[in-house]
PDB file of C-alpha atoms in Angstrom:
ATOM      1  CA  UNK U   1       0.000   0.000   0.000  1.00  0.00           C
ATOM      2  CA  UNK U   2       1.278   3.496  -0.845  1.00  0.00           C
ATOM      3  CA  UNK U   3       4.289   1.872  -2.569  1.00  0.00           C
ATOM      4  CA  UNK U   4       5.667   0.923   0.850  1.00  0.00           C
ATOM      5  CA  UNK U   5       6.008  -2.359   2.703  1.00  0.00           C
ATOM      6  CA  UNK U   6       3.185  -2.098   5.242  1.00  0.00           C
ATOM      7  CA  UNK U   7       1.728  -4.224   8.017  1.00  0.00           C
ATOM      8  CA  UNK U   8      -1.558  -3.523   9.796  1.00  0.00           C
ATOM      9  CA  UNK U   9      -2.219  -4.291  13.445  1.00  0.00           C
ATOM     10  CA  UNK U  10      -5.414  -3.799  15.437  1.00  0.00           C
ATOM     11  CA  UNK U  11      -5.262  -2.764  19.091  1.00  0.00           C
ATOM     12  CA  UNK U  12      -8.123  -2.078  21.483  1.00  0.00           C
ATOM     13  CA  UNK U  13      -8.083   1.216  23.384  1.00  0.00           C
ATOM     14  CA  UNK U  14      -8.230  -0.670  26.675  1.00  0.00           C
ATOM     15  CA  UNK U  15      -4.846  -2.304  26.005  1.00  0.00           C
ATOM     16  CA  UNK U  16      -1.583  -1.025  27.411  1.00  0.00           C
ATOM     17  CA  UNK U  17      -0.137  -1.470  23.912  1.00  0.00           C
ATOM     18  CA  UNK U  18      -2.534   1.259  22.731  1.00  0.00           C
ATOM     19  CA  UNK U  19      -1.029   3.718  25.224  1.00  0.00           C
ATOM     20  CA  UNK U  20       2.494   2.804  24.143  1.00  0.00           C
ATOM     21  CA  UNK U  21       1.669   3.206  20.448  1.00  0.00           C
ATOM     22  CA  UNK U  22       0.040   6.575  21.037  1.00  0.00           C
ATOM     23  CA  UNK U  23       3.186   7.800  22.795  1.00  0.00           C
ATOM     24  CA  UNK U  24       5.853   6.444  20.465  1.00  0.00           C
ATOM     25  CA  UNK U  25       4.311   5.900  16.993  1.00  0.00           C
ATOM     26  CA  UNK U  26       6.624   2.960  16.373  1.00  0.00           C
ATOM     27  CA  UNK U  27       6.470  -0.745  17.086  1.00  0.00           C
ATOM     28  CA  UNK U  28       8.178  -4.040  16.491  1.00  0.00           C
ATOM     29  CA  UNK U  29       6.650  -7.407  15.763  1.00  0.00           C
ATOM     30  CA  UNK U  30       8.701 -10.458  16.720  1.00  0.00           C
ATOM     31  CA  UNK U  31       7.584 -13.833  15.394  1.00  0.00           C
ATOM     32  CA  UNK U  32       8.713 -17.022  17.138  1.00  0.00           C
ATOM     33  CA  UNK U  33       9.662 -20.116  15.196  1.00  0.00           C
ATOM     34  CA  UNK U  34       6.882 -22.641  14.690  1.00  0.00           C
ATOM     35  CA  UNK U  35       5.821 -24.339  17.937  1.00  0.00           C
ATOM     36  CA  UNK U  36       8.032 -22.055  20.047  1.00  0.00           C
ATOM     37  CA  UNK U  37       7.039 -19.713  22.869  1.00  0.00           C
ATOM     38  CA  UNK U  38       3.473 -21.046  23.045  1.00  0.00           C
ATOM     39  CA  UNK U  39       3.223 -20.667  26.829  1.00  0.00           C
ATOM     40  CA  UNK U  40       4.746 -17.204  26.691  1.00  0.00           C
ATOM     41  CA  UNK U  41       2.319 -16.092  23.975  1.00  0.00           C
ATOM     42  CA  UNK U  42      -0.624 -17.421  25.962  1.00  0.00           C
ATOM     43  CA  UNK U  43       0.583 -15.614  29.091  1.00  0.00           C
ATOM     44  CA  UNK U  44       1.200 -12.322  27.286  1.00  0.00           C
ATOM     45  CA  UNK U  45      -2.238 -12.464  25.698  1.00  0.00           C
ATOM     46  CA  UNK U  46      -3.954 -12.638  29.072  1.00  0.00           C
ATOM     47  CA  UNK U  47      -1.877 -10.257  31.222  1.00  0.00           C
ATOM     48  CA  UNK U  48      -1.359  -6.512  31.001  1.00  0.00           C
ATOM     49  CA  UNK U  49       1.984  -4.759  30.839  1.00  0.00           C
ATOM     50  CA  UNK U  50       0.512  -2.058  33.084  1.00  0.00           C
ATOM     51  CA  UNK U  51       0.797  -4.410  36.039  1.00  0.00           C
ATOM     52  CA  UNK U  52       3.871  -6.519  35.327  1.00  0.00           C
ATOM     53  CA  UNK U  53       6.970  -6.802  33.174  1.00  0.00           C
ATOM     54  CA  UNK U  54       6.106  -9.451  30.590  1.00  0.00           C
ATOM     55  CA  UNK U  55       9.734  -9.834  29.517  1.00  0.00           C
ATOM     56  CA  UNK U  56      10.737 -10.643  33.091  1.00  0.00           C
ATOM     57  CA  UNK U  57       7.738 -12.852  33.870  1.00  0.00           C
ATOM     58  CA  UNK U  58       8.252 -14.933  30.706  1.00  0.00           C
ATOM     59  CA  UNK U  59      12.053 -14.872  30.882  1.00  0.00           C
ATOM     60  CA  UNK U  60      12.231 -13.205  27.493  1.00  0.00           C
ATOM     61  CA  UNK U  61      15.164 -11.078  26.411  1.00  0.00           C
ATOM     62  CA  UNK U  62      14.502  -7.554  25.144  1.00  0.00           C
ATOM     63  CA  UNK U  63      17.125  -6.670  22.544  1.00  0.00           C
ATOM     64  CA  UNK U  64      17.639  -3.369  20.770  1.00  0.00           C
ATOM     65  CA  UNK U  65      16.153  -3.063  17.321  1.00  0.00           C
ATOM     66  CA  UNK U  66      18.381  -2.263  14.376  1.00  0.00           C
ATOM     67  CA  UNK U  67      16.605   0.965  13.345  1.00  0.00           C
ATOM     68  CA  UNK U  68      14.209   1.862  16.172  1.00  0.00           C
ATOM     69  CA  UNK U  69      14.367   2.246  19.933  1.00  0.00           C
ATOM     70  CA  UNK U  70      11.561  -0.283  20.382  1.00  0.00           C
ATOM     71  CA  UNK U  71      12.961  -3.666  21.483  1.00  0.00           C
ATOM     72  CA  UNK U  72      12.669  -6.990  19.722  1.00  0.00           C
ATOM     73  CA  UNK U  73      12.243 -10.324  21.519  1.00  0.00           C
ATOM     74  CA  UNK U  74      15.547 -12.206  21.569  1.00  0.00           C
ATOM     75  CA  UNK U  75      13.888 -15.620  21.629  1.00  0.00           C
ATOM     76  CA  UNK U  76      11.986 -14.950  18.398  1.00  0.00           C
ATOM     77  CA  UNK U  77      13.389 -15.385  14.907  1.00  0.00           C
ATOM     78  CA  UNK U  78      11.656 -12.973  12.524  1.00  0.00           C
ATOM     79  CA  UNK U  79      11.372  -9.282  13.328  1.00  0.00           C
ATOM     80  CA  UNK U  80       9.635  -6.281  11.755  1.00  0.00           C
ATOM     81  CA  UNK U  81      10.501  -2.771  12.876  1.00  0.00           C
ATOM     82  CA  UNK U  82       7.689  -0.395  11.961  1.00  0.00           C
ATOM     83  CA  UNK U  83       6.782   3.287  12.010  1.00  0.00           C
ATOM     84  CA  UNK U  84       3.089   4.198  12.215  1.00  0.00           C
ATOM     85  CA  UNK U  85       2.121   5.986   9.002  1.00  0.00           C
ATOM     86  CA  UNK U  86      -1.661   5.875   9.394  1.00  0.00           C
ATOM     87  CA  UNK U  87      -4.164   5.019  12.082  1.00  0.00           C
ATOM     88  CA  UNK U  88      -7.921   4.864  12.164  1.00  0.00           C
ATOM     89  CA  UNK U  89     -10.465   3.948  14.773  1.00  0.00           C
ATOM     90  CA  UNK U  90     -12.754   1.133  13.765  1.00  0.00           C
ATOM     91  CA  UNK U  91     -16.068   2.506  12.523  1.00  0.00           C
ATOM     92  CA  UNK U  92     -18.734   0.382  14.165  1.00  0.00           C
ATOM     93  CA  UNK U  93     -21.396   1.759  11.825  1.00  0.00           C
ATOM     94  CA  UNK U  94     -19.997  -0.323   8.966  1.00  0.00           C
ATOM     95  CA  UNK U  95     -19.590  -3.539  10.969  1.00  0.00           C
ATOM     96  CA  UNK U  96     -22.138  -6.277  10.618  1.00  0.00           C
ATOM     97  CA  UNK U  97     -24.427  -6.439  13.624  1.00  0.00           C
ATOM     98  CA  UNK U  98     -23.183  -9.972  14.295  1.00  0.00           C
ATOM     99  CA  UNK U  99     -19.530  -8.894  14.559  1.00  0.00           C
ATOM    100  CA  UNK U 100     -20.479  -5.885  16.656  1.00  0.00           C
ATOM    101  CA  UNK U 101     -22.560  -7.996  19.021  1.00  0.00           C
ATOM    102  CA  UNK U 102     -20.077 -10.877  19.392  1.00  0.00           C
ATOM    103  CA  UNK U 103     -16.769  -8.999  19.499  1.00  0.00           C
ATOM    104  CA  UNK U 104     -17.683  -5.518  20.717  1.00  0.00           C
ATOM    105  CA  UNK U 105     -20.472  -5.935  23.241  1.00  0.00           C
ATOM    106  CA  UNK U 106     -18.396  -3.765  25.602  1.00  0.00           C
ATOM    107  CA  UNK U 107     -17.874  -1.145  22.841  1.00  0.00           C
ATOM    108  CA  UNK U 108     -14.068  -1.496  23.203  1.00  0.00           C
ATOM    109  CA  UNK U 109     -13.371  -1.041  19.488  1.00  0.00           C
ATOM    110  CA  UNK U 110      -9.993  -1.532  17.868  1.00  0.00           C
ATOM    111  CA  UNK U 111      -7.774   1.142  16.415  1.00  0.00           C
ATOM    112  CA  UNK U 112      -6.062   0.049  13.205  1.00  0.00           C
ATOM    113  CA  UNK U 113      -2.403   1.004  12.882  1.00  0.00           C
ATOM    114  CA  UNK U 114      -0.650   0.815   9.539  1.00  0.00           C
ATOM    115  CA  UNK U 115       3.076   0.521  10.037  1.00  0.00           C
ATOM    116  CA  UNK U 116       5.700   1.033   7.378  1.00  0.00           C
ATOM    117  CA  UNK U 117       8.152  -1.829   7.743  1.00  0.00           C
ATOM    118  CA  UNK U 118      11.486  -0.029   8.033  1.00  0.00           C
ATOM    119  CA  UNK U 119      13.427  -3.262   8.278  1.00  0.00           C
ATOM    120  CA  UNK U 120      12.772  -6.960   8.604  1.00  0.00           C
ATOM    121  CA  UNK U 121      15.288  -9.615   9.484  1.00  0.00           C
ATOM    122  CA  UNK U 122      15.911 -13.071  10.857  1.00  0.00           C
ATOM    123  CA  UNK U 123      17.956 -13.759  13.955  1.00  0.00           C
ATOM    124  CA  UNK U 124      19.017 -16.927  15.705  1.00  0.00           C
ATOM    125  CA  UNK U 125      16.602 -17.374  18.577  1.00  0.00           C
ATOM    126  CA  UNK U 126      18.065 -17.804  22.049  1.00  0.00           C
ATOM    127  CA  UNK U 127      15.902 -20.862  22.648  1.00  0.00           C
TER     128      UNK U 127
END
């Protein structure tokens, strides 16, 4: 899109990640190898970074990114470093009523962030 390598992520306003994105306008995505870090992913998906250090709790290693100040996860293998180039709040008026009812009964709608991938690379995971 826009002649740039772009990735889109969706984050709810209630998430700590939303606050971090609003402050920094950059993010990294670290992908583990297949069948790796399953317990850590499950833990991170159910706990908030407002209350605990997920890196410490999961024994993950934050490493500096190559282009951005946002860390990558040392135990993962594929990394994207991204700069937010566009964001938009989800417009519930164009959602189907079924999606709205099932996924947004609490009205905690996602914000969509489009990130330009500034660099992507593979690393040897620490695991």
